[in-house]
Amino acid sequence: MSDFAASRDGYGHALISMSEDPKLVVLEADLGKSTKSCWFREKFPERTISCGIGEQNMMLVAAGLASSGYKPFASTFAIFTERAFEQIRNGIARPNLPVHICGSHGGTHTGTDGSSAQSIEDLAIYRALPNMTVMHPCDDYSTQQLTMKLLNHNSPSYTRTARNKTPRIYEINDPRLEIGKGVLLKSGSDVAIIACGVMVSKSIEAAKKLSEMGVDAAVVDMHTLKPLDESLVYELASGCKGIVTVEDHSVIGGLGGAVAEYLSESKPTILRRVGVRDRFGESGQAEEMLELLSISTKDIIESALDIVKME
Amino acid sequence: MGLSRLNGLNDDELVEELKEISRKCRVEIIKMVYRAQAGHPGGSLSEIDLLTALYATTLNVNPKEPKWNDRDRFVLSKGHASPGMYSILAEMGFISHEDLESYRVLGGVCQGHVDMKHTPGVDFSAGSLGMGLSFGLGCSFAAKFDGSNRNCYVMLGDGEIQEGSVWEAMMAARHHELGNLKVILDCNRIQNDDFVESQMRMFNIPEKWSSFGWNVKEIDGHDMYQIIEGMRWLNENNDLPSVLIANTIKGKGVSYMEDNPKFHGAAPNEEQYSKALMELGEAI
């Protein structure tokens, strides 16, 4: 397998793979070339709706289509889905219409446009909506597979994809990938690292280095933030000294928030959240951004060691 | 389409029938808002002549099978004016007249704002202004993809079109040439706080829609002859999206509510209630 891939490509491939379903409709808001819905448009222009630079309209057009039995997949940048938040809240989530939203270029590991394009709160806001499924897969294959499962998912969803190529984690058609089920990529008994998106590969890297230091770290790809795989989190909390959550997202309300909410009520556990600490990013290379925001491999390692060293 | 008992009537007879239906609906609107001591009578009374004609003569829907896929869709975008819609849904047989008593009551069929999850015959969950036209576009696309001749009718208010996304939708409807999309604009000139003129002037509304490339026709939204003519016009124009701009009076039919911003979202007291029913020719 090739070593590097961008999760947004997986979305593009999934749309093509689902094209046999005549009810599939793809919506774009002038960013199809970026979200990769352009591949579908090229082959199926009659089932691709251009909404221009108008995200609010796009989300509700999708809702109208879903209300008439179609399966709309609407994409734009993660940050611009947020412009239509109330349309998504009132027009999609509230009537529980199966509209599938893909927000690409999520997080700070993206281009050099700067903070205006770095969504660090998308996962939090969509998690807060009843009826919504929220996912953030880590590579192209898992994005493709999980997106394809949305075709028969009878409630709305938000999937964040990333712009940049990062190490590929899965083989094609991995049987472990199910919506709502985290994947244990590496077992470990000292500390468990629960990650999503581009931070999964960083977490694997961190686990390798921890192993060299004599620390046995588990790594989980928690591609679905909602519904959270609580039984897996429980299992990890039971088997390890503590948990580190890792995300290219605010520590408020995303993966770290979800895990903290669950653990504090159901199984109090030592927890460290690696994520953006309530601030905005800026222009810079993706890897520089992770360092600036203290969400790099080094930060994952430090958090894990912090737990292991606790008396 | 519409009420079968109205088939074959000449226009004079039809207008008389429609006037009587909308009078009865007005009575129900007042009763609902009075019982709940909350709600939006003004916009319900301004829209009801239009809704009556739409449902009774035009809309291809079946109360016995409200989810029938090939039905025309109706999107009440100004979803706070729900008593108007509930009253005509009851007249058409989608819900019962007893259901009207559940308006704004816990567990009720008739939610404060129209809600497709609670009320048979409601195609869109409204309540947040400026959303219905975009949703209607989606319904119109679906009809096109299905190869169906069904239409999607959307009712908007004039205050509501201050929302920017309405103009996104207007642009998109013309771009995609959705001739099966029919808008009825209830221009009652009053919004929540005050007159539209003082909140955000709309200037020349027909000219604005026209400049977006829509078919445009303006009518008196309380003259039943003009309304049925307007409905026919909507159905004859299928090349491009069409808008029927209806000039109406907020609170129409109840003297103290007419043209009165106070009755956008306020219930009558006991004395006002009696007066309203009397004016509407209904004995208490």
Coordinates of C-alpha atoms in Angstrom, one line a residue:
Chain A
M1 CA 0.0 0.0 0.0
S2 CA 1.1 3.5 -0.6
D3 CA 2.2 5.2 2.6
F4 CA 0.6 8.6 2.6
A5 CA -3.0 9.7 1.8
A6 CA -5.4 12.4 2.6
S7 CA -8.8 11.5 4.2
R8 CA -10.6 14.0 1.9
D9 CA -9.7 11.7 -1.0
G10 CA -11.5 8.9 0.7
Y11 CA -14.7 11.0 0.6
G12 CA -14.3 11.6 -3.1
H13 CA -13.8 7.9 -3.7
A14 CA -16.8 7.0 -1.5
L15 CA -19.1 9.2 -3.6
I16 CA -18.1 7.4 -6.8
S17 CA -18.4 4.0 -5.0
M18 CA -22.0 4.8 -4.0
S19 CA -23.1 6.1 -7.4
E20 CA -25.1 3.0 -8.2
D21 CA -27.7 4.1 -5.7
P22 CA -30.0 6.3 -7.8
K23 CA -31.0 8.3 -4.7
L24 CA -27.5 9.6 -4.1
V25 CA -27.3 13.4 -4.7
V26 CA -24.1 15.4 -4.2
L27 CA -24.1 19.1 -3.2
E28 CA -21.3 21.5 -3.5
A29 CA -20.6 25.1 -2.5
D30 CA -17.7 26.1 -4.9
L31 CA -15.2 23.8 -3.1
G32 CA -15.7 20.5 -4.9
K33 CA -12.1 20.6 -6.1
S34 CA -11.0 20.7 -2.5
T35 CA -13.5 18.4 -0.8
K36 CA -13.1 16.0 -3.7
S37 CA -16.8 15.9 -4.6
C38 CA -15.5 17.1 -8.0
W39 CA -14.7 13.5 -8.9
F40 CA -18.4 12.6 -8.6
R41 CA -19.4 15.8 -10.6
E42 CA -17.1 14.8 -13.4
K43 CA -18.9 11.4 -13.8
F44 CA -22.4 12.3 -12.7
P45 CA -23.1 16.0 -13.4
E46 CA -26.8 15.5 -13.5
R47 CA -26.8 14.4 -9.8
T48 CA -24.5 17.1 -8.6
I49 CA -26.0 20.3 -7.4
S50 CA -23.9 23.5 -7.4
C51 CA -25.0 25.9 -4.7
G52 CA -22.4 28.5 -5.5
I53 CA -20.8 30.1 -2.5
G54 CA -24.0 29.7 -0.4
E55 CA -23.6 27.2 2.4
Q56 CA -26.8 28.1 4.2
N57 CA -28.9 27.5 1.1
M58 CA -27.0 24.2 0.4
M59 CA -27.7 22.6 3.7
L60 CA -31.5 23.3 3.4
V61 CA -31.6 22.2 -0.2
A62 CA -30.1 18.9 1.0
A63 CA -32.8 18.8 3.8
G64 CA -35.5 19.2 1.2
L65 CA -34.0 16.4 -0.9
A66 CA -33.8 14.1 2.1
S67 CA -37.4 14.8 3.0
S68 CA -38.4 13.5 -0.5
G69 CA -36.4 10.3 -0.2
Y70 CA -33.1 11.3 -1.6
K71 CA -29.7 10.7 0.0
P72 CA -27.9 14.0 -0.1
F73 CA -24.1 14.3 0.6
A74 CA -23.1 18.0 1.0
S75 CA -19.6 19.1 1.4
T76 CA -17.6 22.3 1.9
F77 CA -14.7 23.3 4.2
A78 CA -15.3 22.3 7.8
I79 CA -15.2 26.0 8.8
F80 CA -17.9 27.0 6.3
T81 CA -20.3 24.3 7.4
E82 CA -20.4 26.3 10.6
R83 CA -21.8 29.3 8.7
A84 CA -24.9 27.2 8.2
F85 CA -25.0 25.9 11.8
E86 CA -28.5 27.0 12.5
Q87 CA -29.7 25.6 9.2
I88 CA -28.2 22.3 10.2
R89 CA -29.6 22.6 13.7
N90 CA -33.1 23.6 12.8
G91 CA -33.5 22.2 9.2
I92 CA -31.6 18.9 9.4
A93 CA -30.9 17.7 12.9
R94 CA -34.3 18.7 14.4
P95 CA -36.5 16.9 11.9
N96 CA -33.8 14.1 11.8
L97 CA -33.4 14.2 8.1
P98 CA -30.6 12.0 6.7
V99 CA -28.3 14.6 5.3
H100 CA -24.6 13.8 5.3
I101 CA -22.3 16.7 5.7
C102 CA -18.6 16.5 5.0
G103 CA -16.4 19.3 6.3
S104 CA -13.0 19.0 4.7
H105 CA -9.8 20.9 5.6
G106 CA -10.7 20.5 9.3
G107 CA -8.3 21.4 12.1
T108 CA -5.0 23.2 12.0
H109 CA -3.2 20.5 10.0
T110 CA -4.3 22.2 6.8
G111 CA -3.0 24.8 4.3
T112 CA -1.3 28.0 5.2
D113 CA -4.4 30.2 5.0
G114 CA -4.3 30.9 8.7
S115 CA -6.8 30.8 11.5
S116 CA -9.8 31.8 9.4
A117 CA -9.8 28.4 7.7
Q118 CA -8.8 26.3 10.7
S119 CA -11.9 24.8 12.2
I120 CA -11.1 23.8 15.7
E121 CA -14.7 23.7 17.0
D122 CA -16.7 21.8 14.4
L123 CA -16.7 18.5 16.2
A124 CA -17.9 20.1 19.4
I125 CA -20.7 22.0 17.9
Y126 CA -22.1 19.1 15.9
R127 CA -21.7 16.7 18.9
A128 CA -24.1 19.0 20.7
L129 CA -26.9 18.4 18.3
P130 CA -29.4 15.7 19.0
N131 CA -29.7 13.0 16.2
M132 CA -26.2 13.8 14.7
T133 CA -23.5 11.3 14.2
V134 CA -20.1 12.8 14.2
M135 CA -17.0 11.3 12.7
H136 CA -13.4 12.2 12.0
P137 CA -11.6 9.3 10.3
C138 CA -7.8 9.2 10.0
D139 CA -7.0 8.2 6.4
D140 CA -8.5 7.8 3.0
Y141 CA -9.5 4.1 3.2
S142 CA -11.3 4.5 6.5
T143 CA -13.0 7.7 5.3
Q144 CA -14.2 5.9 2.2
Q145 CA -15.5 2.9 4.1
L146 CA -17.2 4.9 6.8
T147 CA -18.7 7.4 4.3
M148 CA -20.1 4.5 2.3
K149 CA -21.8 3.2 5.5
L150 CA -23.7 6.5 5.7
L151 CA -25.6 5.6 2.6
N152 CA -28.0 3.6 4.7
H153 CA -27.6 5.6 7.9
N154 CA -31.1 7.0 8.5
S155 CA -30.1 10.1 10.5
P156 CA -27.9 13.1 9.8
S157 CA -24.2 13.0 10.1
Y158 CA -21.1 15.3 10.1
T159 CA -17.8 13.9 8.9
R160 CA -14.6 15.9 9.1
T161 CA -11.9 15.2 6.7
A162 CA -8.4 16.6 6.4
R163 CA -6.6 18.3 3.6
N164 CA -3.1 16.9 4.0
K165 CA -1.6 13.5 3.3
T166 CA -0.7 11.7 6.4
P167 CA 0.5 8.1 6.9
R168 CA -2.2 5.6 5.9
I169 CA -3.4 3.5 8.8
Y170 CA -5.7 0.9 7.3
E171 CA -5.8 -1.6 4.5
I172 CA -8.7 -1.3 2.1
N173 CA -12.0 -2.8 3.4
D174 CA -10.9 -3.3 7.0
P175 CA -13.6 -5.3 8.7
R176 CA -13.1 -3.5 12.0
L177 CA -14.5 -0.2 10.7
E178 CA -18.0 0.4 11.9
I179 CA -19.7 3.7 12.7
G180 CA -19.6 4.1 16.5
K181 CA -16.9 1.5 17.1
G182 CA -13.4 2.6 17.9
V183 CA -10.5 0.5 16.5
L184 CA -7.7 -0.7 18.8
L185 CA -4.7 -0.2 16.6
K186 CA -2.2 -1.2 19.2
S187 CA -2.8 -2.8 22.6
G188 CA -0.9 -1.6 25.6
S189 CA -1.2 -1.9 29.4
D190 CA 0.4 1.3 30.8
V191 CA -1.5 4.1 29.2
A192 CA -4.2 4.3 26.4
I193 CA -4.0 6.9 23.7
I194 CA -7.4 7.7 22.1
A195 CA -7.0 9.8 18.9
C196 CA -8.9 10.8 15.8
G197 CA -8.1 12.2 12.4
V198 CA -4.5 13.2 11.5
M199 CA -3.5 12.7 15.1
V200 CA -3.9 8.9 14.9
S201 CA -0.6 8.5 13.0
K202 CA 1.1 10.9 15.5
S203 CA -0.2 8.8 18.3
I204 CA 1.2 5.6 16.7
E205 CA 4.5 7.4 16.4
A206 CA 4.3 8.5 20.0
A207 CA 3.5 4.9 21.1
K208 CA 6.6 3.6 19.3
K209 CA 8.8 6.1 21.1
L210 CA 7.1 5.4 24.4
S211 CA 7.8 1.7 23.8
E212 CA 11.5 2.5 23.4
M213 CA 11.3 4.2 26.8
G214 CA 9.7 1.1 28.3
V215 CA 6.1 2.4 28.4
D216 CA 3.4 0.2 26.9
A217 CA 0.8 2.4 25.3
A218 CA -2.4 1.3 23.6
V219 CA -3.6 3.3 20.6
V220 CA -7.2 3.7 19.5
D221 CA -8.6 5.3 16.4
M222 CA -11.8 6.8 17.7
H223 CA -13.1 7.8 14.3
T224 CA -16.6 8.2 15.6
L225 CA -17.0 10.9 18.3
K226 CA -20.7 10.5 18.5
P227 CA -22.0 8.0 19.4
L228 CA -18.9 7.5 21.5
D229 CA -17.7 3.9 21.9
E230 CA -18.2 4.0 25.6
S231 CA -17.5 0.3 26.2
L232 CA -14.1 0.6 24.6
V233 CA -13.3 3.6 26.6
Y234 CA -14.4 1.7 29.7
E235 CA -12.2 -1.2 28.8
L236 CA -9.2 1.0 28.2
A237 CA -9.7 2.8 31.5
S238 CA -10.0 -0.5 33.3
G239 CA -6.8 -1.9 31.7
C240 CA -4.5 1.1 31.9
K241 CA -3.3 3.7 34.4
G242 CA -4.8 6.6 32.5
I243 CA -5.9 7.9 29.2
V244 CA -4.6 10.5 26.7
T245 CA -7.0 11.9 24.2
V246 CA -5.4 13.4 21.1
E247 CA -7.1 15.7 18.5
D248 CA -6.5 18.5 16.1
H249 CA -9.4 20.3 17.7
S250 CA -10.2 22.3 20.8
V251 CA -10.0 20.4 24.0
I252 CA -13.4 21.8 24.7
G253 CA -16.2 19.6 23.4
G254 CA -14.4 17.4 20.9
L255 CA -12.9 13.9 21.5
G256 CA -11.2 15.0 24.8
G257 CA -14.5 16.5 25.9
A258 CA -16.5 13.4 25.0
V259 CA -14.1 11.0 26.8
A260 CA -13.9 13.3 29.8
E261 CA -17.7 13.6 30.0
Y262 CA -18.1 9.8 29.9
L263 CA -15.2 8.9 32.3
S264 CA -16.1 11.5 34.9
E265 CA -19.6 10.2 35.2
S266 CA -19.0 6.5 34.7
K267 CA -15.4 5.6 35.5
P268 CA -13.2 8.3 37.0
T269 CA -9.8 7.9 35.4
I270 CA -6.6 10.0 35.1
L271 CA -7.0 11.9 31.8
R272 CA -4.8 14.2 29.8
R273 CA -6.2 15.9 26.8
V274 CA -3.9 16.8 23.9
G275 CA -5.7 19.4 21.8
V276 CA -5.9 23.1 21.1
R277 CA -6.0 25.0 24.3
D278 CA -8.7 27.6 23.8
R279 CA -6.9 29.7 21.3
F280 CA -6.8 30.3 17.5
G281 CA -4.0 29.2 15.2
E282 CA -2.2 31.3 12.6
S283 CA -0.5 30.9 9.2
G284 CA 2.3 28.3 9.1
Q285 CA 3.1 24.8 7.8
A286 CA 0.9 22.1 9.2
E287 CA 3.7 20.5 11.3
E288 CA 4.7 23.9 12.6
M289 CA 1.1 24.5 13.7
L290 CA 1.0 21.3 15.7
E291 CA 4.1 22.4 17.6
L292 CA 2.9 25.9 18.1
L293 CA -0.4 24.6 19.6
S294 CA 1.3 21.9 21.7
I295 CA -0.4 19.0 19.9
S296 CA 2.7 17.3 18.3
T297 CA 4.0 13.8 18.9
K298 CA 6.2 15.3 21.6
D299 CA 3.2 16.5 23.5
I300 CA 1.5 13.2 23.3
I301 CA 4.6 11.5 24.7
E302 CA 4.8 14.0 27.5
S303 CA 1.2 13.5 28.5
A304 CA 1.6 9.8 28.5
L305 CA 4.7 10.0 30.6
D306 CA 3.0 12.4 33.0
I307 CA 0.4 9.7 33.7
V308 CA 2.8 6.8 33.9
K309 CA 5.0 8.7 36.4
M310 CA 2.1 9.6 38.7
E311 CA 2.2 8.0 42.1
Chain B
M1 CA -56.8 18.6 -6.7
G2 CA -58.1 20.6 -3.8
L3 CA -61.5 20.0 -2.4
S4 CA -63.6 17.8 -4.7
R5 CA -66.9 19.4 -3.7
L6 CA -65.6 22.6 -5.3
N7 CA -65.1 21.0 -8.7
G8 CA -67.3 22.4 -11.5
L9 CA -68.3 25.6 -9.7
N10 CA -68.1 28.8 -11.7
D11 CA -65.8 31.5 -10.3
D12 CA -68.5 33.4 -8.5
E13 CA -69.7 30.2 -6.7
L14 CA -66.1 29.2 -6.0
V15 CA -65.2 32.6 -4.5
E16 CA -68.2 32.4 -2.2
E17 CA -67.2 28.9 -1.0
L18 CA -63.6 29.9 -0.5
K19 CA -64.7 33.0 1.5
E20 CA -66.8 30.9 3.8
I21 CA -63.9 28.4 4.3
S22 CA -61.5 31.2 5.2
R23 CA -64.0 32.8 7.5
K24 CA -64.2 29.5 9.4
C25 CA -60.5 29.3 9.5
R26 CA -60.2 32.8 10.9
V27 CA -62.5 31.8 13.7
E28 CA -60.3 28.8 14.4
I29 CA -57.2 31.0 14.4
I30 CA -58.7 33.3 17.0
K31 CA -59.8 30.4 19.1
M32 CA -56.4 28.7 19.0
V33 CA -54.5 31.8 20.0
Y34 CA -57.0 32.7 22.7
R35 CA -57.0 29.2 24.2
A36 CA -53.2 29.1 24.2
Q37 CA -52.9 32.8 25.3
A38 CA -49.9 32.8 22.9
G39 CA -49.2 32.6 19.2
H40 CA -49.3 34.7 16.1
P41 CA -52.7 35.8 15.0
G42 CA -51.7 38.7 12.7
G43 CA -49.7 36.7 10.1
S44 CA -52.2 33.9 10.3
L45 CA -55.0 36.2 9.4
S46 CA -53.1 37.8 6.6
E47 CA -52.2 34.5 4.9
I48 CA -55.4 32.6 5.4
D49 CA -57.2 33.7 2.2
L50 CA -54.2 32.6 0.2
L51 CA -53.8 29.3 2.1
T52 CA -57.5 28.6 1.6
A53 CA -57.4 29.0 -2.1
L54 CA -54.1 27.1 -2.4
Y55 CA -55.4 24.1 -0.4
A56 CA -59.0 24.1 -1.7
T57 CA -58.3 24.6 -5.4
T58 CA -54.7 23.9 -6.2
L59 CA -52.6 21.7 -4.0
N60 CA -52.5 18.0 -5.1
V61 CA -52.5 16.4 -1.7
N62 CA -54.4 13.5 0.0
P63 CA -55.4 13.8 3.6
K64 CA -55.9 10.0 3.8
E65 CA -52.3 9.6 2.7
P66 CA -50.4 12.6 3.9
K67 CA -47.0 11.1 3.1
W68 CA -47.9 10.1 -0.5
N69 CA -44.6 10.7 -2.3
D70 CA -46.0 12.3 -5.4
R71 CA -48.0 14.9 -3.6
D72 CA -47.4 18.6 -4.1
R73 CA -45.3 20.0 -1.3
F74 CA -46.2 23.0 0.7
V75 CA -43.6 24.7 2.8
L76 CA -44.9 27.3 5.3
S77 CA -41.6 29.2 5.8
K78 CA -43.2 31.8 8.1
G79 CA -43.8 28.9 10.5
H80 CA -44.9 31.0 13.4
A81 CA -48.1 31.7 11.4
S82 CA -49.1 28.1 12.2
P83 CA -52.7 28.7 13.4
G84 CA -53.5 29.6 9.8
M85 CA -52.0 26.4 8.5
Y86 CA -53.6 24.2 11.2
S87 CA -57.0 25.7 10.5
I88 CA -56.9 24.8 6.8
L89 CA -55.3 21.4 7.5
A90 CA -58.4 20.7 9.7
E91 CA -60.7 21.9 7.0
M92 CA -59.0 19.6 4.5
G93 CA -59.2 16.7 6.9
F94 CA -55.5 16.2 7.6
I95 CA -56.1 16.8 11.3
S96 CA -59.3 17.0 13.3
H97 CA -60.9 20.1 14.7
E98 CA -60.2 18.7 18.1
D99 CA -56.5 18.6 17.3
L100 CA -56.6 22.4 17.0
E101 CA -57.1 22.4 20.8
S102 CA -53.6 21.0 21.2
Y103 CA -52.0 24.1 19.8
R104 CA -49.0 24.9 22.0
V105 CA -50.0 22.2 24.5
L106 CA -47.5 19.6 25.7
G107 CA -47.7 16.5 23.5
G108 CA -49.9 18.3 21.1
V109 CA -50.4 17.6 17.4
C110 CA -50.2 21.4 16.8
Q111 CA -46.8 22.7 17.9
G112 CA -46.1 26.4 18.3
H113 CA -44.3 26.5 15.0
V114 CA -45.3 24.0 12.2
D115 CA -43.4 20.8 12.7
M116 CA -43.3 17.9 10.2
K117 CA -42.6 15.4 13.0
H118 CA -45.9 16.2 14.8
T119 CA -48.5 17.2 12.3
P120 CA -49.9 15.2 9.3
G121 CA -49.8 17.3 6.2
V122 CA -46.8 19.4 7.3
D123 CA -43.8 19.0 5.0
F124 CA -41.4 21.3 6.7
S125 CA -40.3 22.0 10.3
A126 CA -40.3 25.8 10.4
G127 CA -39.9 28.4 13.0
S128 CA -36.6 29.9 12.1
L129 CA -37.2 32.5 9.4
G130 CA -35.6 32.4 5.9
M131 CA -35.2 28.7 5.7
G132 CA -38.3 27.5 3.8
L133 CA -37.3 28.6 0.3
S134 CA -34.1 26.7 0.3
F135 CA -35.9 23.6 1.6
G136 CA -38.4 24.1 -1.1
L137 CA -35.6 24.0 -3.7
G138 CA -34.6 20.6 -2.4
C139 CA -38.2 19.4 -2.8
S140 CA -38.3 20.8 -6.3
F141 CA -35.0 19.1 -7.2
A142 CA -36.4 15.8 -5.9
A143 CA -39.5 16.2 -8.1
K144 CA -37.3 16.8 -11.1
F145 CA -35.1 13.8 -10.4
D146 CA -38.2 11.7 -10.0
G147 CA -39.4 12.9 -13.4
S148 CA -42.6 14.0 -11.6
N149 CA -44.9 17.0 -12.5
R150 CA -45.5 17.7 -8.8
N151 CA -44.9 21.3 -7.6
C152 CA -43.5 22.7 -4.5
Y153 CA -45.3 25.8 -3.1
V154 CA -43.5 27.9 -0.5
M155 CA -45.1 30.7 1.5
L156 CA -42.8 33.5 2.7
G157 CA -43.5 36.6 4.7
D158 CA -42.2 40.0 3.6
G159 CA -40.3 40.6 6.9
E160 CA -38.8 37.2 6.5
I161 CA -37.0 38.0 3.2
Q162 CA -34.7 40.3 5.2
E163 CA -32.8 37.0 5.9
G164 CA -29.9 36.9 3.5
S165 CA -30.1 33.2 2.7
V166 CA -33.5 33.8 1.1
W167 CA -31.6 35.6 -1.7
E168 CA -29.1 32.8 -2.0
A169 CA -32.1 30.5 -2.6
M170 CA -33.7 32.9 -5.1
M171 CA -30.5 33.0 -7.1
A172 CA -30.1 29.2 -7.0
A173 CA -33.7 28.6 -8.0
R174 CA -33.3 30.7 -11.1
H175 CA -29.8 29.2 -11.9
H176 CA -31.2 25.7 -11.8
E177 CA -34.4 26.8 -13.6
L178 CA -36.7 25.2 -11.1
G179 CA -40.0 25.9 -12.8
N180 CA -41.9 23.6 -10.4
L181 CA -41.0 26.0 -7.5
K182 CA -43.9 28.4 -6.7
V183 CA -43.6 31.1 -4.0
I184 CA -46.5 33.0 -2.4
L185 CA -45.2 36.1 -0.7
D186 CA -47.5 37.3 2.1
C187 CA -46.7 41.0 2.1
N188 CA -48.5 42.1 5.3
R189 CA -46.0 44.9 5.9
I190 CA -45.5 44.2 9.6
Q191 CA -42.8 42.2 11.4
N192 CA -42.2 41.3 15.0
D193 CA -41.2 44.7 16.4
D194 CA -42.9 47.1 14.0
F195 CA -43.7 47.9 10.4
V196 CA -41.3 46.5 7.8
E197 CA -40.9 50.1 6.6
S198 CA -39.3 51.1 9.9
Q199 CA -37.3 47.9 10.6
M200 CA -35.6 47.4 7.2
R201 CA -37.1 48.9 4.1
M202 CA -37.6 46.4 1.2
F203 CA -38.2 49.1 -1.4
N204 CA -39.5 47.6 -4.6
I205 CA -40.1 43.9 -3.9
P206 CA -41.5 42.9 -7.3
E207 CA -38.6 44.5 -9.0
K208 CA -36.1 42.7 -6.8
W209 CA -37.6 39.3 -7.6
S210 CA -37.8 40.2 -11.2
S211 CA -34.2 41.2 -11.3
F212 CA -33.4 37.7 -10.0
G213 CA -35.0 36.3 -13.1
W214 CA -38.3 35.0 -11.6
N215 CA -41.8 35.2 -13.1
V216 CA -43.5 37.8 -10.9
K217 CA -47.2 38.6 -10.4
E218 CA -48.7 41.0 -7.9
I219 CA -52.2 40.6 -6.4
D220 CA -54.5 41.8 -3.6
G221 CA -54.1 38.9 -1.2
H222 CA -57.6 39.3 0.2
D223 CA -59.5 39.6 -3.2
M224 CA -60.5 35.9 -3.7
Y225 CA -61.0 36.5 -7.5
Q226 CA -57.5 37.8 -7.8
I227 CA -56.2 35.0 -5.6
I228 CA -57.7 32.2 -7.7
E229 CA -56.4 33.9 -10.8
G230 CA -53.0 34.1 -9.1
M231 CA -53.1 30.3 -8.4
R232 CA -53.9 29.6 -12.0
W233 CA -51.0 31.9 -13.1
L234 CA -48.6 30.0 -10.8
N235 CA -49.6 26.7 -12.4
E236 CA -49.4 28.0 -16.0
N237 CA -45.8 29.2 -15.6
N238 CA -43.5 26.3 -15.4
D239 CA -40.5 27.5 -17.3
L240 CA -38.9 29.3 -14.4
P241 CA -39.6 29.7 -10.7
S242 CA -42.5 32.0 -10.0
V243 CA -43.6 34.3 -7.2
L244 CA -47.0 35.5 -6.5
I245 CA -46.7 38.7 -4.5
A246 CA -49.8 39.1 -2.4
N247 CA -50.4 42.5 -0.7
T248 CA -52.2 41.7 2.5
I249 CA -53.3 43.2 5.7
K250 CA -51.9 41.9 8.9
G251 CA -54.7 40.8 11.2
K252 CA -57.2 40.9 8.4
G253 CA -60.8 40.3 9.5
V254 CA -60.5 41.5 13.1
S255 CA -60.7 45.3 13.3
Y256 CA -58.4 46.0 16.2
M257 CA -55.8 43.5 14.9
E258 CA -55.7 45.0 11.4
D259 CA -52.5 46.7 10.5
N260 CA -51.5 46.6 14.2
P261 CA -48.0 45.5 15.0
K262 CA -49.1 44.6 18.5
F263 CA -51.0 41.6 17.2
H264 CA -48.0 40.0 15.4
G265 CA -47.5 37.8 18.4
A266 CA -50.1 38.5 21.0
A267 CA -53.3 36.8 22.1
P268 CA -56.6 38.6 22.6
N269 CA -58.0 39.0 26.1
E270 CA -61.6 37.8 26.9
E271 CA -63.2 41.0 25.7
Q272 CA -61.2 41.2 22.5
Y273 CA -61.9 37.5 21.9
S274 CA -65.7 38.1 22.0
K275 CA -65.3 41.1 19.7
A276 CA -63.2 39.1 17.2
L277 CA -65.7 36.2 17.0
M278 CA -68.6 38.6 16.6
E279 CA -66.8 40.4 13.8
L280 CA -66.1 37.1 12.1
G281 CA -69.8 36.2 12.3
E282 CA -69.4 33.5 14.9
A283 CA -71.7 33.4 17.9
I284 CA -70.0 32.3 21.1

